[in-house]
Short mmCIF file of C-alpha atoms and ligand atoms in Angstrom, two decimals:
data_model
loop_
_atom_site.label_atom_id
_atom_site.label_comp_id
_atom_site.label_asym_id
_atom_site.label_seq_id
_atom_site.Cartn_x
_atom_site.Cartn_y
_atom_site.Cartn_z
CA MET A 195 95.23 -22.55 -15.82
CA LYS A 196 91.54 -22.54 -17.00
CA GLU A 197 91.23 -26.19 -15.80
CA LYS A 198 92.59 -25.13 -12.54
CA LEU A 199 90.05 -22.42 -12.20
CA GLU A 200 87.24 -24.78 -13.32
CA ALA A 201 88.34 -27.33 -10.58
CA LEU A 202 88.54 -24.54 -8.01
CA ARG A 203 85.00 -23.43 -8.78
CA ALA A 204 83.60 -26.93 -8.61
CA GLU A 205 85.46 -27.61 -5.33
CA ALA A 206 84.23 -24.28 -3.81
CA ARG A 207 80.58 -25.08 -4.82
CA ALA A 208 80.83 -28.48 -3.25
CA GLN A 209 82.34 -27.39 0.03
CA LEU A 210 79.78 -24.54 0.32
CA GLU A 211 77.05 -26.94 -0.30
CA SER A 212 78.17 -29.18 2.58
CA CYS A 213 79.16 -26.39 4.97
CA SER A 214 76.64 -26.12 7.87
CA THR A 215 78.00 -23.45 10.40
CA ALA A 216 79.06 -19.87 10.27
CA ALA A 217 82.55 -20.69 11.39
CA GLU A 218 82.97 -23.24 8.51
CA LEU A 219 81.68 -20.62 6.03
CA GLU A 220 84.27 -18.02 7.36
CA ALA A 221 87.02 -20.57 6.69
CA LEU A 222 85.93 -21.14 3.31
CA ARG A 223 85.76 -17.35 2.54
CA VAL A 224 89.40 -17.06 3.70
CA LYS A 225 90.33 -20.00 1.84
CA TYR A 226 88.93 -18.94 -1.50
CA LEU A 227 88.53 -15.18 -1.49
CA GLY A 228 91.04 -14.07 1.14
CA LYS A 229 94.29 -12.09 0.32
CA LYS A 230 96.27 -15.49 0.62
CA GLY A 231 93.35 -17.31 -0.76
CA GLU A 232 93.45 -19.62 -3.83
CA LEU A 233 91.74 -17.35 -6.27
CA THR A 234 94.38 -14.53 -5.42
CA ALA A 235 97.17 -17.16 -5.94
CA LEU A 236 95.67 -17.89 -9.41
CA LEU A 237 95.57 -14.24 -10.34
CA ARG A 238 99.24 -14.13 -9.29
CA GLY A 239 100.07 -16.80 -11.69
CA MET A 240 98.67 -14.86 -14.57
CA GLY A 241 102.14 -13.25 -15.03
CA ALA A 242 103.26 -16.55 -16.75
CA LEU A 243 100.56 -16.18 -19.41
CA ALA A 244 100.89 -14.49 -22.75
CA PRO A 245 99.84 -10.85 -22.52
CA GLU A 246 96.85 -11.31 -24.85
CA GLU A 247 95.77 -14.20 -22.70
CA ARG A 248 95.65 -12.31 -19.43
CA PRO A 249 92.41 -10.14 -19.80
CA LYS A 250 90.44 -13.22 -20.84
CA MET A 251 91.74 -15.08 -17.95
CA GLY A 252 91.19 -12.04 -15.55
CA ALA A 253 87.63 -12.00 -16.69
CA LEU A 254 87.23 -15.72 -15.87
CA VAL A 255 88.83 -15.37 -12.38
CA ASN A 256 86.45 -12.34 -11.67
CA GLU A 257 83.56 -14.40 -12.99
CA ALA A 258 84.59 -17.18 -10.59
CA ARG A 259 84.97 -14.81 -7.66
CA SER A 260 81.44 -13.23 -8.27
CA GLU A 261 80.00 -16.79 -8.37
CA ILE A 262 81.64 -17.81 -5.16
CA GLU A 263 80.66 -14.61 -3.38
CA ALA A 264 77.00 -14.94 -4.46
CA ALA A 265 76.98 -18.55 -3.36
CA MET A 266 78.41 -17.55 -0.02
CA GLU A 267 75.88 -14.78 0.45
CA ALA A 268 73.12 -17.31 -0.24
CA LYS A 269 74.71 -19.67 2.18
CA VAL A 270 74.75 -16.90 4.87
CA LYS A 271 71.10 -16.21 4.31
CA ALA A 272 70.32 -20.01 4.63
CA LEU A 273 72.32 -20.46 7.72
CA GLU A 274 70.62 -17.48 9.33
CA GLU A 275 67.23 -18.74 8.51
CA ALA A 276 68.09 -22.23 9.79
CA GLU A 277 69.24 -20.64 13.01
CA LEU A 278 66.00 -18.64 13.46
CA ASN A 279 63.96 -21.63 12.73
CA ARG A 280 65.86 -23.56 15.36
CA ARG A 281 65.25 -20.87 17.89
CA LEU A 282 61.58 -20.43 17.21
CA GLU A 283 61.35 -24.24 17.52
CA GLU A 284 63.26 -24.34 20.81
CA GLU A 285 61.55 -21.32 22.36
CA GLN A 286 58.04 -22.30 21.54
CA LEU A 287 55.62 -21.62 24.24
CA ASP A 288 52.59 -23.94 24.69
CA VAL A 289 50.08 -21.59 26.11
CA THR A 290 47.66 -24.42 26.65
CA VAL A 291 49.97 -26.14 29.37
CA PRO A 292 48.33 -25.73 32.76
CA GLY A 293 49.96 -23.05 34.90
CA VAL A 294 51.44 -23.54 38.44
CA ALA A 295 48.60 -22.19 40.64
CA ALA A 296 49.58 -19.73 43.27
CA PRO A 297 48.60 -21.01 46.84
CA MET A 298 45.39 -19.61 47.79
CA GLY A 299 45.47 -17.15 50.88
CA LYS A 300 42.89 -17.59 53.63
CA LYS A 301 41.30 -15.39 56.27
CA HIS A 302 42.80 -15.61 59.75
CA PRO A 303 40.57 -17.69 62.09
CA LEU A 304 39.99 -14.48 64.23
CA SER A 305 38.93 -12.67 61.18
CA GLN A 306 36.54 -15.54 60.08
CA VAL A 307 34.72 -15.79 63.35
CA LEU A 308 34.59 -11.87 63.60
CA ASP A 309 33.05 -11.79 60.23
CA GLU A 310 30.37 -14.37 61.34
CA ILE A 311 29.69 -12.28 64.46
CA LYS A 312 29.36 -9.16 62.42
CA ASP A 313 26.89 -10.89 60.11
CA ILE A 314 24.77 -11.97 63.02
CA PHE A 315 24.45 -8.47 64.43
CA LEU A 316 24.08 -6.91 61.01
CA GLY A 317 21.21 -9.24 60.54
CA MET A 318 19.66 -7.83 63.63
CA GLY A 319 19.95 -4.16 62.35
CA PHE A 320 23.15 -3.18 64.18
CA GLN A 321 25.63 -0.89 62.59
CA ILE A 322 29.36 -1.30 62.88
CA ALA A 323 31.51 1.55 64.53
CA SER A 324 35.26 1.87 65.01
CA GLY A 325 37.46 4.17 66.96
CA PRO A 326 41.03 4.88 68.07
CA GLU A 327 43.08 2.29 69.85
CA VAL A 328 45.25 5.13 71.36
CA GLU A 329 42.67 6.59 73.65
CA PHE A 330 42.04 9.31 76.18
CA ASP A 331 41.73 8.17 79.82
CA HIS A 332 38.46 10.02 79.80
CA TYR A 333 36.96 7.70 77.20
CA ASN A 334 38.48 4.55 78.42
CA PHE A 335 37.75 5.10 82.19
CA GLU A 336 36.41 8.42 83.35
CA ALA A 337 33.25 8.56 81.13
CA LEU A 338 32.46 5.01 81.99
CA ASN A 339 32.05 5.83 85.58
CA MET A 340 35.54 4.87 86.58
CA PRO A 341 37.15 7.91 88.06
CA LYS A 342 40.82 7.93 88.91
CA ASN A 343 41.65 5.65 91.92
CA HIS A 344 38.51 3.56 91.02
CA PRO A 345 39.35 0.15 92.12
CA ALA A 346 38.14 -1.43 88.87
CA ARG A 347 40.97 0.30 87.10
CA ASP A 348 43.46 -1.99 88.74
CA THR A 349 42.07 -5.11 87.12
CA GLN A 350 42.90 -3.68 83.73
CA ASP A 351 46.70 -3.35 83.68
CA THR A 352 46.95 -0.28 81.40
CA PHE A 353 49.68 0.76 79.02
CA TYR A 354 49.83 4.54 79.72
CA ILE A 355 51.43 6.82 77.07
CA THR A 356 50.95 9.91 79.11
CA GLU A 357 48.94 10.58 82.19
CA ASN A 358 45.89 11.12 80.02
CA ILE A 359 46.54 9.08 76.99
CA LEU A 360 46.63 5.17 76.97
CA LEU A 361 46.15 2.18 74.79
CA ARG A 362 42.42 1.31 75.27
CA THR A 363 42.02 -1.65 77.60
CA GLN A 364 38.41 -2.33 76.35
CA THR A 365 36.20 -1.37 73.40
CA SER A 366 33.74 0.21 75.94
CA PRO A 367 35.08 3.74 75.25
CA MET A 368 33.36 3.38 71.83
CA GLN A 369 30.01 3.45 73.77
CA VAL A 370 30.86 7.01 74.87
CA ARG A 371 32.30 7.95 71.49
CA VAL A 372 29.14 6.74 69.67
CA MET A 373 26.67 8.34 72.13
CA GLU A 374 28.47 11.77 71.90
CA LYS A 375 28.03 11.91 68.21
CA GLN A 376 24.66 10.40 67.77
CA GLN A 377 21.25 10.81 69.51
CA PRO A 378 19.24 7.64 69.99
CA PRO A 379 17.98 5.28 68.55
CA ILE A 380 21.54 3.75 68.68
CA LYS A 381 22.31 0.08 67.66
CA VAL A 382 25.92 -0.47 67.13
CA ILE A 383 28.66 -3.04 67.53
CA ALA A 384 32.37 -1.91 67.74
CA PRO A 385 35.05 -4.57 67.17
CA GLY A 386 38.55 -3.94 67.62
CA ARG A 387 41.93 -4.44 69.32
CA VAL A 388 42.44 -3.70 73.02
CA TYR A 389 45.74 -3.85 74.95
CA ARG A 390 46.69 -4.72 78.53
CA SER A 391 50.10 -5.09 80.00
CA ASP A 392 49.71 -8.75 80.83
CA GLU A 393 52.61 -11.25 81.03
CA VAL A 394 52.38 -13.33 77.79
CA ASP A 395 51.24 -16.93 78.35
CA ALA A 396 48.77 -19.38 76.84
CA THR A 397 45.79 -17.37 78.02
CA HIS A 398 47.22 -13.86 78.17
CA SER A 399 48.27 -11.49 75.39
CA PRO A 400 49.07 -7.88 75.53
CA LEU A 401 46.94 -7.47 72.51
CA PHE A 402 43.51 -9.14 71.97
CA HIS A 403 40.15 -8.30 70.52
CA GLN A 404 36.81 -7.23 71.88
CA ILE A 405 33.49 -6.67 70.33
CA GLU A 406 31.38 -3.95 72.09
CA GLY A 407 27.65 -3.60 71.69
CA LEU A 408 25.39 -0.76 72.47
CA VAL A 409 21.68 -0.12 72.01
CA VAL A 410 19.99 2.92 73.24
CA ASP A 411 16.33 3.97 72.64
CA LYS A 412 13.13 4.79 74.41
CA GLY A 413 11.90 1.87 76.57
CA ILE A 414 14.91 -0.41 76.29
CA ARG A 415 14.73 -3.07 79.08
CA MET A 416 16.76 -5.85 80.53
CA SER A 417 14.40 -8.24 78.59
CA ASP A 418 15.77 -6.75 75.28
CA LEU A 419 19.30 -7.27 76.45
CA LYS A 420 18.42 -10.89 77.29
CA GLY A 421 16.48 -11.50 74.03
CA THR A 422 19.16 -9.99 71.87
CA LEU A 423 22.04 -11.73 73.40
CA GLU A 424 20.28 -15.21 73.64
CA LEU A 425 19.39 -14.97 69.93
CA PHE A 426 23.05 -14.10 69.29
CA ALA A 427 24.30 -17.16 71.04
CA LYS A 428 21.83 -19.39 69.20
CA ARG A 429 22.98 -17.88 65.86
CA LEU A 430 26.55 -18.48 66.83
CA TYR A 431 26.42 -21.86 68.57
CA GLY A 432 23.28 -23.28 67.06
CA GLU A 433 19.43 -23.42 67.99
CA GLU A 434 20.16 -25.90 70.79
CA ALA A 435 22.40 -23.50 72.63
CA VAL A 436 21.30 -22.77 76.14
CA VAL A 437 22.23 -19.56 78.06
CA ARG A 438 21.94 -18.29 81.48
CA PHE A 439 22.60 -14.79 83.04
CA ARG A 440 24.47 -14.33 86.36
CA PRO A 441 24.57 -10.96 88.26
CA HIS A 442 27.91 -9.22 88.02
CA HIS A 443 29.33 -5.73 88.37
CA PHE A 444 30.73 -3.30 85.84
CA SER A 445 31.05 0.46 86.56
CA PHE A 446 29.16 1.60 83.45
CA THR A 447 26.14 -0.64 83.55
CA GLU A 448 23.49 -1.14 86.37
CA PRO A 449 22.43 -3.71 86.73
CA SER A 450 25.19 -5.95 85.31
CA ALA A 451 25.42 -9.49 84.36
CA GLU A 452 27.52 -12.12 82.70
CA MET A 453 25.94 -14.49 80.23
CA ASP A 454 27.09 -18.08 80.17
CA ILE A 455 26.51 -20.82 77.65
CA ARG A 456 25.77 -24.37 78.63
CA CYS A 457 29.03 -26.24 77.79
CA PHE A 458 28.78 -27.45 74.30
CA SER A 459 31.39 -30.14 74.77
CA CYS A 460 29.80 -31.87 77.80
CA GLY A 461 26.31 -30.61 77.63
CA GLY A 462 26.51 -29.37 81.23
CA LYS A 463 27.90 -32.31 83.10
CA GLY A 464 31.29 -30.71 83.47
CA CYS A 465 34.50 -31.31 81.67
CA ARG A 466 37.91 -30.01 80.88
CA LEU A 467 36.70 -27.36 78.55
CA CYS A 468 34.29 -25.87 81.01
CA LYS A 469 36.64 -26.80 83.96
CA GLY A 470 33.96 -28.79 85.48
CA GLU A 471 31.38 -26.03 85.68
CA GLY A 472 29.04 -27.15 82.99
CA TRP A 473 28.80 -23.45 81.86
CA ILE A 474 31.14 -21.21 79.86
CA GLU A 475 31.17 -17.48 80.17
CA ILE A 476 30.74 -15.80 76.98
CA LEU A 477 30.31 -11.98 77.67
CA GLY A 478 29.63 -9.08 80.01
CA ALA A 479 26.58 -6.91 79.66
CA GLY A 480 24.20 -4.64 81.61
CA MET A 481 21.81 -1.69 81.36
CA VAL A 482 23.76 1.40 80.52
CA HIS A 483 24.41 3.46 83.78
CA PRO A 484 22.31 6.64 83.81
CA LYS A 485 25.52 8.61 84.70
CA VAL A 486 27.14 7.32 81.46
CA LEU A 487 24.14 8.35 79.37
CA GLN A 488 23.93 11.77 81.15
CA GLY A 489 27.67 12.26 80.49
CA CYS A 490 27.10 11.84 76.85
CA GLY A 491 24.24 14.36 76.62
CA ILE A 492 21.41 11.68 76.50
CA ASP A 493 18.61 12.16 79.18
CA PRO A 494 18.33 9.00 81.17
CA GLU A 495 14.78 9.89 81.99
CA GLU A 496 13.82 9.70 78.26
CA TYR A 497 16.14 6.98 77.19
CA SER A 498 17.68 3.61 78.31
CA GLY A 499 19.90 1.19 76.76
CA PHE A 500 21.97 -1.96 77.16
CA ALA A 501 25.61 -2.63 76.44
CA PHE A 502 27.74 -5.87 76.16
CA GLY A 503 31.26 -6.79 75.54
CA LEU A 504 32.91 -10.03 74.36
CA GLY A 505 36.30 -11.30 73.98
CA LEU A 506 36.94 -12.69 70.49
CA GLU A 507 39.98 -14.89 71.13
CA ARG A 508 38.18 -16.95 73.73
CA ILE A 509 35.28 -17.54 71.53
CA VAL A 510 37.47 -18.73 68.62
CA MET A 511 39.70 -20.80 70.97
CA ARG A 512 36.64 -22.75 72.32
CA ARG A 513 35.29 -23.26 68.88
CA TYR A 514 38.35 -24.79 67.44
CA ASN A 515 39.84 -26.46 70.77
CA ILE A 516 42.87 -24.12 70.59
CA ASP A 517 44.64 -24.13 73.94
CA ASP A 518 47.28 -21.51 73.30
CA LEU A 519 46.37 -17.83 72.53
CA ARG A 520 49.91 -17.24 71.17
CA LEU A 521 49.15 -19.34 68.12
CA PHE A 522 46.93 -16.49 66.95
CA PHE A 523 49.72 -14.02 66.74
CA GLU A 524 52.74 -16.14 65.57
CA ASN A 525 51.50 -16.43 61.96
CA ASP A 526 52.79 -19.89 61.65
CA LEU A 527 51.23 -21.17 58.41
CA ARG A 528 51.06 -24.84 59.81
CA PHE A 529 48.52 -23.46 62.29
CA LEU A 530 46.74 -20.94 59.86
CA GLU A 531 46.22 -23.32 57.19
CA GLN A 532 44.00 -25.53 59.26
CA PHE A 533 41.19 -23.07 59.08
N1 DAH B 1041 34.68 -3.83 78.90
C1 DAH B 1041 34.36 -4.99 79.90
C2 DAH B 1041 35.81 -5.66 79.93
O1 DAH B 1041 36.68 -5.45 79.26
C3 DAH B 1041 33.40 -5.81 79.18
C4 DAH B 1041 32.01 -5.37 79.18
C5 DAH B 1041 31.17 -5.66 80.26
C6 DAH B 1041 31.57 -4.55 78.19
C7 DAH B 1041 29.90 -5.18 80.29
C8 DAH B 1041 30.27 -4.03 78.25
C9 DAH B 1041 29.51 -4.44 79.24
O2 DAH B 1041 29.76 -3.18 77.30
O3 DAH B 1041 28.08 -3.97 79.43
O4 DAH B 1041 35.86 -6.44 80.95
#
């Protein structure tokens, strides 16, 4: 019996040594220590021994059990440690590997050119004003010398919200809002969204952008208007830019003019871009009408001023040769990524 026990101990030791998974280990535990295990079987066989042999043998079996239990416990620890090391190895994170860069966003082409235009005017000492897109009829028309049933209203297809509230059709109401709040000297630009109920096509959108300008002070003359706007054109289009002023009519300026730039594509000979004209219209402008000044509480005997307004989309379209206005508002990345 003693030999059997020794053989069992040796066998258990060897099997534990070579066991490499928790499942194998559990199988060994059942095999040697379980209720139907081999040690239990040995204990049962003790009945055949002489009574005085039994305690000795019992002690030996217990010793063997303790030894196998201890070896198993050690094996459990070893297996757990191996498993931990395997996971640490596998989940290792190399923080020096270069990351996947997030694609860099860009400013919309309209914003890029608007920023440029703002910088030009800021550099000339202008301030930037902004105001509501939902506007009173009073500011959008009335105070700009366009009373109800004035023919000029028909040229601006207006989105009315109520009889007296509308979506502004132009940034010119900002002239009135600025002059109401501030006495001269005034030198501001007011960029922003404007709305007209136009049918959408390549050159019309119900939403577009204008930049309004207003200068009011003592002794402001038409030559100030021309000098300022010519300088603006040269800053935007380059020193070689040539401009001309044509007489025009706006209800809120007198006299009024439009400024053209000599076509930068053909140099004035006439081409597709300038529609054979040799000149491209850039903006509307004029000396602020005395009625408008007066309506804002500014004495036209003491002060005078000039105003101008330009359309942002048209400037950006010509600069980049974009032939469809809708591209600005569709947010197609294939278009936007080109700028
Ligand atoms: N508000 C005019 C328009 O939308 C543009 C304009 C013309 C603005 C002359 C001005 C100006 O300030 O003096 O057609």
